[in-house]
Amino acid sequence: MKKQIISLFAATASLLFAASCTKTLDLDYDEIEPLLVVQGNVSNYGMKVFVGHHSNMRDTVNKDCYTDAEVSIAGDDGFSEKLEYADGYYVSPSNAKGVEGVTYTLHVKRGNKECYAESTMPTTVAIDSFKWDWLPIINDIEIRVLNIYLNDDPDVDNYYFLEMLRDGDIMKNAVASDFGLEPPFNYFNWGISSRNHLEDEEKERQKTGKRKKDILYVGDGISIRLRSIDWNAFHYLTTAEENEKGINPETNLKGENCVGYFSAYGEYRINTTFPSLDE
């Protein structure tokens, strides 16, 4: 069968969490009354929920996180736990981690605002291997790409969110699915930048010693994170791409005056180094 390739040249809305009480959330919601902002996850790395608010949904100002909300997560396998506040998040006091196939329910309450959400943790799809390469485009232009090969199950509709981080800072992200594709869907083709651009930036760094936040340089340590997400999270991310058109992401939270999302996912991580431009 024909091999299916997904090119990830365009970054999409990020499945991000507030790093502290002053995290900027770049979501463009319609102008309405103050809302409860909830962003939560359950994964093989733990459980984490941000609860905050802001009053003008068109402002990307700092959002306040609440420290007095009631937050709990329960699973259909019998798991149930009240989360505790710590450093900007509500986290599992027992350091509980998600289990594949379990449907988790998030419950958040503060004052007269209350919301619920469900998400089922998919099987974690592993990264089989990866390779840095140059992709010829037109007129001798080459793009540095990272090919990421997956162990994708052709009998299951898989949804993915991919992140590239340098020193904990997100450099790129993308969302993709193998739904409706002819199997095997087995690798991402992720474009970074052109050879000329990277060479110019590398020369500038060597000359001035200064680094730009949005540029990858030779020798940079990179973390690649592949999240296997459920359809609700995938739908939220794809509708979030419509923000520029004034359309709100379709949340899976149930309750009045609540925005955000809840996602149970499996995450697979690899570490690599940005290679020499001669390779």
PDB file of C-alpha atoms in Angstrom:
ATOM      1  CA  MET A   1       0.000   0.000   0.000  1.00  0.00           C
ATOM      2  CA  LYS A   2       1.026   3.548  -0.547  1.00  0.00           C
ATOM      3  CA  LYS A   3       2.972   5.044   2.337  1.00  0.00           C
ATOM      4  CA  GLN A   4       1.245   8.039   3.921  1.00  0.00           C
ATOM      5  CA  ILE A   5       3.316  11.042   4.986  1.00  0.00           C
ATOM      6  CA  ILE A   6       2.122  14.037   6.967  1.00  0.00           C
ATOM      7  CA  SER A   7       4.163  17.230   6.517  1.00  0.00           C
ATOM      8  CA  LEU A   8       4.194  19.382   9.625  1.00  0.00           C
ATOM      9  CA  PHE A   9       5.370  22.749   8.351  1.00  0.00           C
ATOM     10  CA  ALA A  10       2.643  24.802  10.065  1.00  0.00           C
ATOM     11  CA  ALA A  11       2.502  25.050  13.840  1.00  0.00           C
ATOM     12  CA  THR A  12      -0.936  24.778  15.409  1.00  0.00           C
ATOM     13  CA  ALA A  13      -2.559  25.741  18.666  1.00  0.00           C
ATOM     14  CA  SER A  14      -0.576  24.233  21.518  1.00  0.00           C
ATOM     15  CA  LEU A  15      -1.728  21.876  24.231  1.00  0.00           C
ATOM     16  CA  LEU A  16      -0.027  23.996  26.828  1.00  0.00           C
ATOM     17  CA  PHE A  17      -0.477  24.566  30.497  1.00  0.00           C
ATOM     18  CA  ALA A  18       0.113  27.678  32.539  1.00  0.00           C
ATOM     19  CA  ALA A  19       3.599  27.490  34.022  1.00  0.00           C
ATOM     20  CA  SER A  20       2.633  29.752  36.906  1.00  0.00           C
ATOM     21  CA  CYS A  21      -0.068  32.143  38.031  1.00  0.00           C
ATOM     22  CA  THR A  22       1.137  34.652  35.446  1.00  0.00           C
ATOM     23  CA  LYS A  23       1.004  32.425  32.382  1.00  0.00           C
ATOM     24  CA  THR A  24      -0.270  34.094  29.207  1.00  0.00           C
ATOM     25  CA  LEU A  25      -2.979  32.077  27.463  1.00  0.00           C
ATOM     26  CA  ASP A  26      -3.124  32.944  23.783  1.00  0.00           C
ATOM     27  CA  LEU A  27      -6.730  31.896  23.186  1.00  0.00           C
ATOM     28  CA  ASP A  28      -9.022  34.325  21.413  1.00  0.00           C
ATOM     29  CA  TYR A  29     -12.487  33.821  22.897  1.00  0.00           C
ATOM     30  CA  ASP A  30     -15.500  36.016  22.262  1.00  0.00           C
ATOM     31  CA  GLU A  31     -16.097  38.960  24.591  1.00  0.00           C
ATOM     32  CA  ILE A  32     -18.265  37.690  27.458  1.00  0.00           C
ATOM     33  CA  GLU A  33     -18.559  37.760  31.231  1.00  0.00           C
ATOM     34  CA  PRO A  34     -15.716  36.411  33.428  1.00  0.00           C
ATOM     35  CA  LEU A  35     -15.171  32.725  32.785  1.00  0.00           C
ATOM     36  CA  LEU A  36     -13.578  29.822  34.586  1.00  0.00           C
ATOM     37  CA  VAL A  37     -10.499  28.792  32.586  1.00  0.00           C
ATOM     38  CA  VAL A  38      -9.658  25.102  32.985  1.00  0.00           C
ATOM     39  CA  GLN A  39      -6.801  23.222  31.331  1.00  0.00           C
ATOM     40  CA  GLY A  40      -6.202  19.724  32.590  1.00  0.00           C
ATOM     41  CA  ASN A  41      -4.448  16.534  31.651  1.00  0.00           C
ATOM     42  CA  VAL A  42      -3.955  12.948  32.697  1.00  0.00           C
ATOM     43  CA  SER A  43      -0.973  11.159  31.184  1.00  0.00           C
ATOM     44  CA  ASN A  44       1.619   8.484  31.793  1.00  0.00           C
ATOM     45  CA  TYR A  45       3.657  11.299  33.381  1.00  0.00           C
ATOM     46  CA  GLY A  46       1.047  12.377  35.924  1.00  0.00           C
ATOM     47  CA  MET A  47      -2.029  14.548  36.460  1.00  0.00           C
ATOM     48  CA  LYS A  48      -2.091  18.332  36.244  1.00  0.00           C
ATOM     49  CA  VAL A  49      -4.882  20.912  36.127  1.00  0.00           C
ATOM     50  CA  PHE A  50      -4.768  24.689  35.795  1.00  0.00           C
ATOM     51  CA  VAL A  51      -7.779  26.647  37.074  1.00  0.00           C
ATOM     52  CA  GLY A  52      -7.982  30.390  36.531  1.00  0.00           C
ATOM     53  CA  HIS A  53     -10.020  33.198  35.072  1.00  0.00           C
ATOM     54  CA  HIS A  54      -9.963  36.401  33.153  1.00  0.00           C
ATOM     55  CA  SER A  55     -12.646  38.928  32.367  1.00  0.00           C
ATOM     56  CA  ASN A  56     -11.847  40.197  28.868  1.00  0.00           C
ATOM     57  CA  MET A  57     -11.527  37.216  26.548  1.00  0.00           C
ATOM     58  CA  ARG A  58      -9.911  39.283  23.792  1.00  0.00           C
ATOM     59  CA  ASP A  59      -6.991  40.359  25.978  1.00  0.00           C
ATOM     60  CA  THR A  60      -3.892  38.154  26.128  1.00  0.00           C
ATOM     61  CA  VAL A  61      -3.027  39.525  29.551  1.00  0.00           C
ATOM     62  CA  ASN A  62      -1.848  37.541  32.521  1.00  0.00           C
ATOM     63  CA  LYS A  63      -4.519  35.249  33.916  1.00  0.00           C
ATOM     64  CA  ASP A  64      -4.967  34.668  37.618  1.00  0.00           C
ATOM     65  CA  CYS A  65      -4.886  31.103  38.858  1.00  0.00           C
ATOM     66  CA  TYR A  66      -7.214  30.144  41.675  1.00  0.00           C
ATOM     67  CA  THR A  67      -5.777  28.424  44.711  1.00  0.00           C
ATOM     68  CA  ASP A  68      -9.139  27.648  46.355  1.00  0.00           C
ATOM     69  CA  ALA A  69     -10.921  25.574  43.701  1.00  0.00           C
ATOM     70  CA  GLU A  70     -12.163  22.036  44.325  1.00  0.00           C
ATOM     71  CA  VAL A  71     -10.551  19.764  41.736  1.00  0.00           C
ATOM     72  CA  SER A  72     -10.875  15.994  41.459  1.00  0.00           C
ATOM     73  CA  ILE A  73     -10.236  13.275  38.880  1.00  0.00           C
ATOM     74  CA  ALA A  74     -11.907   9.860  38.772  1.00  0.00           C
ATOM     75  CA  GLY A  75     -11.417   6.895  36.444  1.00  0.00           C
ATOM     76  CA  ASP A  76     -13.818   4.167  35.375  1.00  0.00           C
ATOM     77  CA  ASP A  77     -11.311   1.682  36.802  1.00  0.00           C
ATOM     78  CA  GLY A  78     -12.197   2.814  40.329  1.00  0.00           C
ATOM     79  CA  PHE A  79      -9.517   5.480  40.719  1.00  0.00           C
ATOM     80  CA  SER A  80     -10.637   8.675  42.460  1.00  0.00           C
ATOM     81  CA  GLU A  81      -8.577  11.460  43.979  1.00  0.00           C
ATOM     82  CA  LYS A  82      -8.894  15.076  45.057  1.00  0.00           C
ATOM     83  CA  LEU A  83      -6.058  17.121  43.597  1.00  0.00           C
ATOM     84  CA  GLU A  84      -4.021  19.557  45.656  1.00  0.00           C
ATOM     85  CA  TYR A  85      -2.737  22.987  44.658  1.00  0.00           C
ATOM     86  CA  ALA A  86       1.022  23.421  44.172  1.00  0.00           C
ATOM     87  CA  ASP A  87       2.974  25.998  42.151  1.00  0.00           C
ATOM     88  CA  GLY A  88       0.204  27.094  39.811  1.00  0.00           C
ATOM     89  CA  TYR A  89      -1.387  23.683  39.250  1.00  0.00           C
ATOM     90  CA  TYR A  90      -3.638  21.180  40.936  1.00  0.00           C
ATOM     91  CA  VAL A  91      -1.730  17.893  41.039  1.00  0.00           C
ATOM     92  CA  SER A  92      -2.178  14.357  42.294  1.00  0.00           C
ATOM     93  CA  PRO A  93      -0.933  14.099  45.906  1.00  0.00           C
ATOM     94  CA  SER A  94      -0.103  10.430  45.293  1.00  0.00           C
ATOM     95  CA  ASN A  95       1.687  11.180  41.998  1.00  0.00           C
ATOM     96  CA  ALA A  96      -0.889   9.031  40.206  1.00  0.00           C
ATOM     97  CA  LYS A  97      -0.408   8.436  36.483  1.00  0.00           C
ATOM     98  CA  GLY A  98      -2.851   7.687  33.696  1.00  0.00           C
ATOM     99  CA  VAL A  99      -3.642   4.167  32.535  1.00  0.00           C
ATOM    100  CA  GLU A 100      -4.294   3.351  28.880  1.00  0.00           C
ATOM    101  CA  GLY A 101      -7.930   2.589  28.067  1.00  0.00           C
ATOM    102  CA  VAL A 102      -9.321   4.221  31.193  1.00  0.00           C
ATOM    103  CA  THR A 103     -11.900   7.008  30.850  1.00  0.00           C
ATOM    104  CA  TYR A 104     -11.185   9.839  33.287  1.00  0.00           C
ATOM    105  CA  THR A 105     -13.641  12.442  34.555  1.00  0.00           C
ATOM    106  CA  LEU A 106     -12.437  15.858  35.697  1.00  0.00           C
ATOM    107  CA  HIS A 107     -14.579  17.850  38.138  1.00  0.00           C
ATOM    108  CA  VAL A 108     -13.790  21.484  38.935  1.00  0.00           C
ATOM    109  CA  LYS A 109     -15.801  23.743  41.228  1.00  0.00           C
ATOM    110  CA  ARG A 110     -15.211  27.241  42.526  1.00  0.00           C
ATOM    111  CA  GLY A 111     -17.984  29.327  43.999  1.00  0.00           C
ATOM    112  CA  ASN A 112     -21.024  29.095  41.747  1.00  0.00           C
ATOM    113  CA  LYS A 113     -18.980  27.906  38.738  1.00  0.00           C
ATOM    114  CA  GLU A 114     -18.678  24.195  38.104  1.00  0.00           C
ATOM    115  CA  CYS A 115     -17.594  22.084  35.165  1.00  0.00           C
ATOM    116  CA  TYR A 116     -17.014  18.468  34.160  1.00  0.00           C
ATOM    117  CA  ALA A 117     -15.170  16.739  31.336  1.00  0.00           C
ATOM    118  CA  GLU A 118     -14.356  13.212  30.220  1.00  0.00           C
ATOM    119  CA  SER A 119     -11.410  11.885  28.249  1.00  0.00           C
ATOM    120  CA  THR A 120     -10.234   8.363  27.485  1.00  0.00           C
ATOM    121  CA  MET A 121      -6.496   7.715  27.506  1.00  0.00           C
ATOM    122  CA  PRO A 122      -5.449   6.112  24.184  1.00  0.00           C
ATOM    123  CA  THR A 123      -2.684   3.595  23.674  1.00  0.00           C
ATOM    124  CA  THR A 124       0.656   5.397  23.620  1.00  0.00           C
ATOM    125  CA  VAL A 125       2.104   5.245  20.123  1.00  0.00           C
ATOM    126  CA  ALA A 126       5.889   4.963  20.219  1.00  0.00           C
ATOM    127  CA  ILE A 127       8.468   6.699  18.063  1.00  0.00           C
ATOM    128  CA  ASP A 128      10.322   3.907  16.329  1.00  0.00           C
ATOM    129  CA  SER A 129      13.163   6.077  14.973  1.00  0.00           C
ATOM    130  CA  PHE A 130      13.961   9.513  13.606  1.00  0.00           C
ATOM    131  CA  LYS A 131      16.308  11.077  11.059  1.00  0.00           C
ATOM    132  CA  TRP A 132      17.441  14.607  10.205  1.00  0.00           C
ATOM    133  CA  ASP A 133      17.467  15.240   6.471  1.00  0.00           C
ATOM    134  CA  TRP A 134      17.401  17.927   3.769  1.00  0.00           C
ATOM    135  CA  LEU A 135      14.304  18.171   1.581  1.00  0.00           C
ATOM    136  CA  PRO A 136      14.762  19.786  -1.869  1.00  0.00           C
ATOM    137  CA  ILE A 137      11.952  22.196  -2.745  1.00  0.00           C
ATOM    138  CA  ILE A 138      12.485  24.458  -5.795  1.00  0.00           C
ATOM    139  CA  ASN A 139      15.341  26.540  -7.238  1.00  0.00           C
ATOM    140  CA  ASP A 140      17.994  24.725  -5.179  1.00  0.00           C
ATOM    141  CA  ILE A 141      16.178  25.562  -1.938  1.00  0.00           C
ATOM    142  CA  GLU A 142      16.530  22.890   0.745  1.00  0.00           C
ATOM    143  CA  ILE A 143      14.536  22.587   3.944  1.00  0.00           C
ATOM    144  CA  ARG A 144      15.921  20.980   7.069  1.00  0.00           C
ATOM    145  CA  VAL A 145      13.392  18.346   8.100  1.00  0.00           C
ATOM    146  CA  LEU A 146      13.045  15.882  10.929  1.00  0.00           C
ATOM    147  CA  ASN A 147      11.524  12.564   9.850  1.00  0.00           C
ATOM    148  CA  ILE A 148       9.831  10.833  12.780  1.00  0.00           C
ATOM    149  CA  TYR A 149       8.858   7.199  12.209  1.00  0.00           C
ATOM    150  CA  LEU A 150       5.956   5.837  14.250  1.00  0.00           C
ATOM    151  CA  ASN A 151       4.636   2.451  15.337  1.00  0.00           C
ATOM    152  CA  ASP A 152       1.146   3.436  14.189  1.00  0.00           C
ATOM    153  CA  ASP A 153      -1.573   0.764  14.386  1.00  0.00           C
ATOM    154  CA  PRO A 154      -3.348   0.755  10.989  1.00  0.00           C
ATOM    155  CA  ASP A 155      -6.483  -0.749  12.571  1.00  0.00           C
ATOM    156  CA  VAL A 156      -6.969   2.157  14.999  1.00  0.00           C
ATOM    157  CA  ASP A 157      -7.813   5.801  14.290  1.00  0.00           C
ATOM    158  CA  ASN A 158      -4.940   7.641  15.965  1.00  0.00           C
ATOM    159  CA  TYR A 159      -4.770  11.349  16.794  1.00  0.00           C
ATOM    160  CA  TYR A 160      -1.504  13.081  17.574  1.00  0.00           C
ATOM    161  CA  PHE A 161      -0.058  16.236  19.040  1.00  0.00           C
ATOM    162  CA  LEU A 162       3.656  16.786  18.526  1.00  0.00           C
ATOM    163  CA  GLU A 163       5.960  19.209  20.341  1.00  0.00           C
ATOM    164  CA  MET A 164       9.600  20.209  19.895  1.00  0.00           C
ATOM    165  CA  LEU A 165      11.247  21.813  22.925  1.00  0.00           C
ATOM    166  CA  ARG A 166      14.644  23.396  23.544  1.00  0.00           C
ATOM    167  CA  ASP A 167      15.609  23.944  27.189  1.00  0.00           C
ATOM    168  CA  GLY A 168      11.963  23.544  28.138  1.00  0.00           C
ATOM    169  CA  ASP A 169      10.771  26.209  25.666  1.00  0.00           C
ATOM    170  CA  ILE A 170       8.404  25.116  22.915  1.00  0.00           C
ATOM    171  CA  MET A 171       9.892  25.737  19.469  1.00  0.00           C
ATOM    172  CA  LYS A 172       7.285  24.027  17.280  1.00  0.00           C
ATOM    173  CA  ASN A 173       4.069  22.081  17.616  1.00  0.00           C
ATOM    174  CA  ALA A 174       1.608  20.370  15.312  1.00  0.00           C
ATOM    175  CA  VAL A 175      -1.537  18.258  15.343  1.00  0.00           C
ATOM    176  CA  ALA A 176      -2.281  15.375  12.969  1.00  0.00           C
ATOM    177  CA  SER A 177      -4.401  12.283  12.502  1.00  0.00           C
ATOM    178  CA  ASP A 178      -4.291   9.081  10.471  1.00  0.00           C
ATOM    179  CA  PHE A 179      -8.101   9.043  10.258  1.00  0.00           C
ATOM    180  CA  GLY A 180      -9.228   8.244   6.737  1.00  0.00           C
ATOM    181  CA  LEU A 181      -5.689   7.644   5.437  1.00  0.00           C
ATOM    182  CA  GLU A 182      -4.667   4.492   3.660  1.00  0.00           C
ATOM    183  CA  PRO A 183      -2.281   2.577   5.964  1.00  0.00           C
ATOM    184  CA  PRO A 184       0.495   2.493   6.804  1.00  0.00           C
ATOM    185  CA  PHE A 185       0.554   5.988   8.287  1.00  0.00           C
ATOM    186  CA  ASN A 186       4.031   5.707   9.726  1.00  0.00           C
ATOM    187  CA  TYR A 187       5.914   8.957   9.770  1.00  0.00           C
ATOM    188  CA  PHE A 188       5.823  12.705  10.222  1.00  0.00           C
ATOM    189  CA  ASN A 189       7.846  14.912   7.902  1.00  0.00           C
ATOM    190  CA  TRP A 190       8.496  18.010  10.015  1.00  0.00           C
ATOM    191  CA  GLY A 191       9.992  21.076   8.308  1.00  0.00           C
ATOM    192  CA  ILE A 192      12.299  23.339  10.334  1.00  0.00           C
ATOM    193  CA  SER A 193      13.780  26.047   8.099  1.00  0.00           C
ATOM    194  CA  SER A 194      15.728  26.568   4.861  1.00  0.00           C
ATOM    195  CA  ARG A 195      19.440  25.815   4.620  1.00  0.00           C
ATOM    196  CA  ASN A 196      20.249  29.425   3.663  1.00  0.00           C
ATOM    197  CA  HIS A 197      18.359  30.825   6.621  1.00  0.00           C
ATOM    198  CA  LEU A 198      19.950  28.439   9.095  1.00  0.00           C
ATOM    199  CA  GLU A 199      23.429  29.117   7.711  1.00  0.00           C
ATOM    200  CA  ASP A 200      22.913  32.897   7.965  1.00  0.00           C
ATOM    201  CA  GLU A 201      21.655  32.629  11.552  1.00  0.00           C
ATOM    202  CA  GLU A 202      24.546  30.355  12.528  1.00  0.00           C
ATOM    203  CA  LYS A 203      27.092  32.831  11.111  1.00  0.00           C
ATOM    204  CA  GLU A 204      25.390  35.670  12.968  1.00  0.00           C
ATOM    205  CA  ARG A 205      25.515  33.758  16.247  1.00  0.00           C
ATOM    206  CA  GLN A 206      29.209  32.963  15.830  1.00  0.00           C
ATOM    207  CA  LYS A 207      29.893  36.620  15.043  1.00  0.00           C
ATOM    208  CA  THR A 208      27.853  38.269  17.818  1.00  0.00           C
ATOM    209  CA  GLY A 209      27.424  35.478  20.357  1.00  0.00           C
ATOM    210  CA  LYS A 210      23.699  36.234  20.474  1.00  0.00           C
ATOM    211  CA  ARG A 211      20.975  33.654  20.094  1.00  0.00           C
ATOM    212  CA  LYS A 212      17.406  34.151  18.896  1.00  0.00           C
ATOM    213  CA  LYS A 213      14.591  32.426  20.746  1.00  0.00           C
ATOM    214  CA  ASP A 214      12.882  31.145  17.613  1.00  0.00           C
ATOM    215  CA  ILE A 215      15.977  29.755  15.863  1.00  0.00           C
ATOM    216  CA  LEU A 216      17.533  26.314  16.273  1.00  0.00           C
ATOM    217  CA  TYR A 217      21.327  26.300  16.297  1.00  0.00           C
ATOM    218  CA  VAL A 218      23.837  23.530  15.705  1.00  0.00           C
ATOM    219  CA  GLY A 219      24.343  21.560  18.915  1.00  0.00           C
ATOM    220  CA  ASP A 220      21.087  22.593  20.576  1.00  0.00           C
ATOM    221  CA  GLY A 221      19.596  19.890  22.780  1.00  0.00           C
ATOM    222  CA  ILE A 222      16.057  19.084  21.649  1.00  0.00           C
ATOM    223  CA  SER A 223      13.224  17.107  23.198  1.00  0.00           C
ATOM    224  CA  ILE A 224      10.553  15.633  20.922  1.00  0.00           C
ATOM    225  CA  ARG A 225       7.245  14.715  22.547  1.00  0.00           C
ATOM    226  CA  LEU A 226       4.584  12.729  20.735  1.00  0.00           C
ATOM    227  CA  ARG A 227       1.190  12.739  22.440  1.00  0.00           C
ATOM    228  CA  SER A 228      -1.439  10.179  21.528  1.00  0.00           C
ATOM    229  CA  ILE A 229      -4.636  12.108  22.191  1.00  0.00           C
ATOM    230  CA  ASP A 230      -8.323  11.255  21.961  1.00  0.00           C
ATOM    231  CA  TRP A 231     -10.754  12.689  19.441  1.00  0.00           C
ATOM    232  CA  ASN A 232     -12.041  15.401  21.814  1.00  0.00           C
ATOM    233  CA  ALA A 233      -8.564  16.871  22.283  1.00  0.00           C
ATOM    234  CA  PHE A 234      -7.886  16.576  18.562  1.00  0.00           C
ATOM    235  CA  HIS A 235     -11.149  18.369  17.788  1.00  0.00           C
ATOM    236  CA  TYR A 236     -10.335  21.126  20.294  1.00  0.00           C
ATOM    237  CA  LEU A 237      -6.931  21.721  18.725  1.00  0.00           C
ATOM    238  CA  THR A 238      -8.174  21.714  15.162  1.00  0.00           C
ATOM    239  CA  THR A 239     -11.007  24.119  15.972  1.00  0.00           C
ATOM    240  CA  ALA A 240      -8.529  26.291  17.870  1.00  0.00           C
ATOM    241  CA  GLU A 241      -6.821  26.868  14.529  1.00  0.00           C
ATOM    242  CA  GLU A 242      -9.936  28.808  13.561  1.00  0.00           C
ATOM    243  CA  ASN A 243      -9.299  31.434  16.265  1.00  0.00           C
ATOM    244  CA  GLU A 244      -7.942  33.843  13.692  1.00  0.00           C
ATOM    245  CA  LYS A 245     -11.385  33.760  12.083  1.00  0.00           C
ATOM    246  CA  GLY A 246     -13.069  34.639  15.383  1.00  0.00           C
ATOM    247  CA  ILE A 247     -14.313  31.114  16.105  1.00  0.00           C
ATOM    248  CA  ASN A 248     -13.883  29.697  19.611  1.00  0.00           C
ATOM    249  CA  PRO A 249     -12.361  26.235  20.111  1.00  0.00           C
ATOM    250  CA  GLU A 250     -15.030  23.626  20.832  1.00  0.00           C
ATOM    251  CA  THR A 251     -14.323  22.616  24.412  1.00  0.00           C
ATOM    252  CA  ASN A 252     -15.142  19.242  25.932  1.00  0.00           C
ATOM    253  CA  LEU A 253     -15.950  20.921  29.261  1.00  0.00           C
ATOM    254  CA  LYS A 254     -19.571  20.767  30.374  1.00  0.00           C
ATOM    255  CA  GLY A 255     -20.900  23.571  32.520  1.00  0.00           C
ATOM    256  CA  GLU A 256     -21.778  27.232  32.243  1.00  0.00           C
ATOM    257  CA  ASN A 257     -19.121  29.952  32.077  1.00  0.00           C
ATOM    258  CA  CYS A 258     -16.258  27.494  31.546  1.00  0.00           C
ATOM    259  CA  VAL A 259     -13.647  27.393  28.783  1.00  0.00           C
ATOM    260  CA  GLY A 260     -10.591  25.250  28.127  1.00  0.00           C
ATOM    261  CA  TYR A 261     -10.201  21.501  27.746  1.00  0.00           C
ATOM    262  CA  PHE A 262      -9.404  18.231  29.484  1.00  0.00           C
ATOM    263  CA  SER A 263      -7.222  15.605  27.826  1.00  0.00           C
ATOM    264  CA  ALA A 264      -6.044  12.142  28.784  1.00  0.00           C
ATOM    265  CA  TYR A 265      -3.088  11.174  26.612  1.00  0.00           C
ATOM    266  CA  GLY A 266      -0.071   8.930  26.337  1.00  0.00           C
ATOM    267  CA  GLU A 267       3.235  10.684  25.721  1.00  0.00           C
ATOM    268  CA  TYR A 268       6.397   9.271  24.163  1.00  0.00           C
ATOM    269  CA  ARG A 269       9.612  11.305  24.440  1.00  0.00           C
ATOM    270  CA  ILE A 270      12.954  11.272  22.688  1.00  0.00           C
ATOM    271  CA  ASN A 271      15.977  13.543  23.002  1.00  0.00           C
ATOM    272  CA  THR A 272      18.264  14.563  20.167  1.00  0.00           C
ATOM    273  CA  THR A 273      20.698  17.291  19.109  1.00  0.00           C
ATOM    274  CA  PHE A 274      20.234  19.732  16.247  1.00  0.00           C
ATOM    275  CA  PRO A 275      22.837  18.472  13.759  1.00  0.00           C
ATOM    276  CA  SER A 276      25.566  20.149  11.774  1.00  0.00           C
ATOM    277  CA  LEU A 277      24.291  21.834   8.628  1.00  0.00           C
ATOM    278  CA  ASP A 278      26.765  19.716   6.663  1.00  0.00           C
ATOM    279  CA  GLU A 279      25.014  16.498   7.655  1.00  0.00           C
TER     280      GLU A 279
END
